[in-house]
Steps between C-alpha positions, in 0.01 A plus 500: 500500500212601278469861387228577243496126411878505442735275694774725641808395692873558522767264368678313778831528311543807722601256777851351506523120517501222244390205716137413562552538876628857452219582255231362730642675805494836320137447401406416858667822620397749234156395373332561840698824547406637159135402543499677835664815363246513218214414739398234248244253636425282197705230325852618414654399167864394489735544205742219585858498379596132494862409429603167351634392839179601681280326241673167565393519864151646461399223258528250787147411620571569868650842429214585264242409768688710756494803266135451406407482870686827565332671203160405638584632849653820359201555267740520206522344155758462221393609152831562322862385515818678394728237348722737301798459738588130526768533768662757729342846480629689803840566660683349205604621155191436288543723191427311172498168687139576593429327166701188597400231417317644202219351292744307282554264794301208640566638849291813433218296347490245784513769770212684336283189463569408863398849605177475301412175676554681830289797390218267394482371858509848654267689265146552635215342304354719227815712464760494223868512585822603330876469524729775370820394330811611313471638142670181374860606567754784514571629149867586556583133558461433128774611265299476179143511373531131412586403857222720639248335265618156609437604861153629410416173324611288796316727744183467293517119520515526879216751519275268300576221747386734775177567308440125478531474878265796555238346268528180706465688832193683366334173398579332833424786742294757308761763593617732224870582526718711273870572457558877484809597297657817642684715243785706638791702358769273351283192525454319169152651523529855631191684371151444362610486135749223575243310707246522217763396246588200716139387516439550129828366361601235752261396775180465297635363168733251670282428801154450355615225263679308775218552752226405251675170432557420868154607618307364204339837424492735204774759455241773568414339834870454576556872437220584745660275762836670457347849530309387810798353679781732381432864585696816578618645829486879464765641734430874508864582576631295207259646243559854629876451454448430130266803473180309415163663551281261706178563305677439168665182629177356640327573169780339294501183710121471496493544121705182453333304780783508755350511847656667804514256790644738756602862542801561722468846650848646512684823426835571333746780567471789251774759450510804272850558361628860535692685227801629692808287574509606865136401555559167328801433721291576809218277370740213443627522858146485636404210275799295617302434818254296289771306312506212747635150437197275561259564212523606137395861455453528124468853366297608196574852378283734296715717273465842341435350156206296634695175493564268795819340628553222753770437756523152659558637852523834678884506527528476119248783461694716745816450292321673208329774700753772420490452121149380428216679317245342731211711630352251746593172668261241632681262731395147597504566871174411673432800723210532749174559314375757751775751414510696176838664560829438681649842543599606149401161358151391399324168461262359240219499757270679253504187282348305790216751516443460126494120533258506794273737307502260205412190699224680689357614168550159336491236777540215250869591459586301815384441857843428650707787643828453685716777643863411434771705668779261599790745532445628855832359624699683230309831493676811632454531876282812491220296335496225764196409711440182697412218263144455627440875481645511147274221372189647660578850374536375142175303510322792666619736225365264231167463679461877532601550136233248391237682704 
């Protein structure tokens, strides 16, 4: 839906189901319910999570026509896809496999190109569209800097092939599409500095030469094409976990010409670490409730000396709780955006307010906003609402915050 000229929706990765039939059924149930709860009368934007399996079905002409007919009747439209998770994302052990297959593989490239062809058919005329994706791979899979660099090089080759396809789609349809790389803790790209370094030291030097040759354009024009079709997905939760200030990050990215294709509105769990051993023991017991087995819950700690430390998952962080010098933990656990505390715990909700203030002040940052809280099934029971109520309450909070 449009709020102050922004396209706002929620990401459908909140709904379990990897098949297209399951995905479509959830949309048919929840889009009308959420619209009704919000009393929204105009067109409703959809942030569609499309798995590899679902994309194989939706690309069929008869299934595409069926979906397009439903969108028209429901007064809804698709403006962004979430193609970070390739396969199973609910009711299975996801953890670091959310990156599988990564950008070193042809499977990731082909799935993404297929999804862009689908988005080109769904996107309304006169609107740009984006797809969020993995930050290349999971850094702990590579045992040396040499192997990580080999993975980055191979990933870059595949990203340039995606750019070629997006240039082709733009020429054929007039629709501007972009791939939005989503940094997250323990990805190969986990913060703004690493994203900028990747653009400046890998994507642009390697890509503009190859693209210029294939497209028959100058290297300057090739660089413009890359920056048009490869952008950033700013997940508020992820950047809050690594303690980045939104205004500073937006300024840094703009200074080097990296555009933001989409902002994912999400909040992380924030915990202040007490001094006493007894209080730390009690804290650890309460945090165990969040150490579930489906998703990775990376932890970034702020220490007394001003330095930062990372733990690959919450259980490893809890093992160090009794002996650490940490002052604060930020935990990769997407918590409802409308709550700023969970008993003695807090969230990084204030970062969302800072981000919304920035984009209202500088609308050129991006027009695409997508609420992304996918952890409802694994949240502690005292935070549970019905799914339709949860989605509507999150969107309503964002709308009120923007007002």
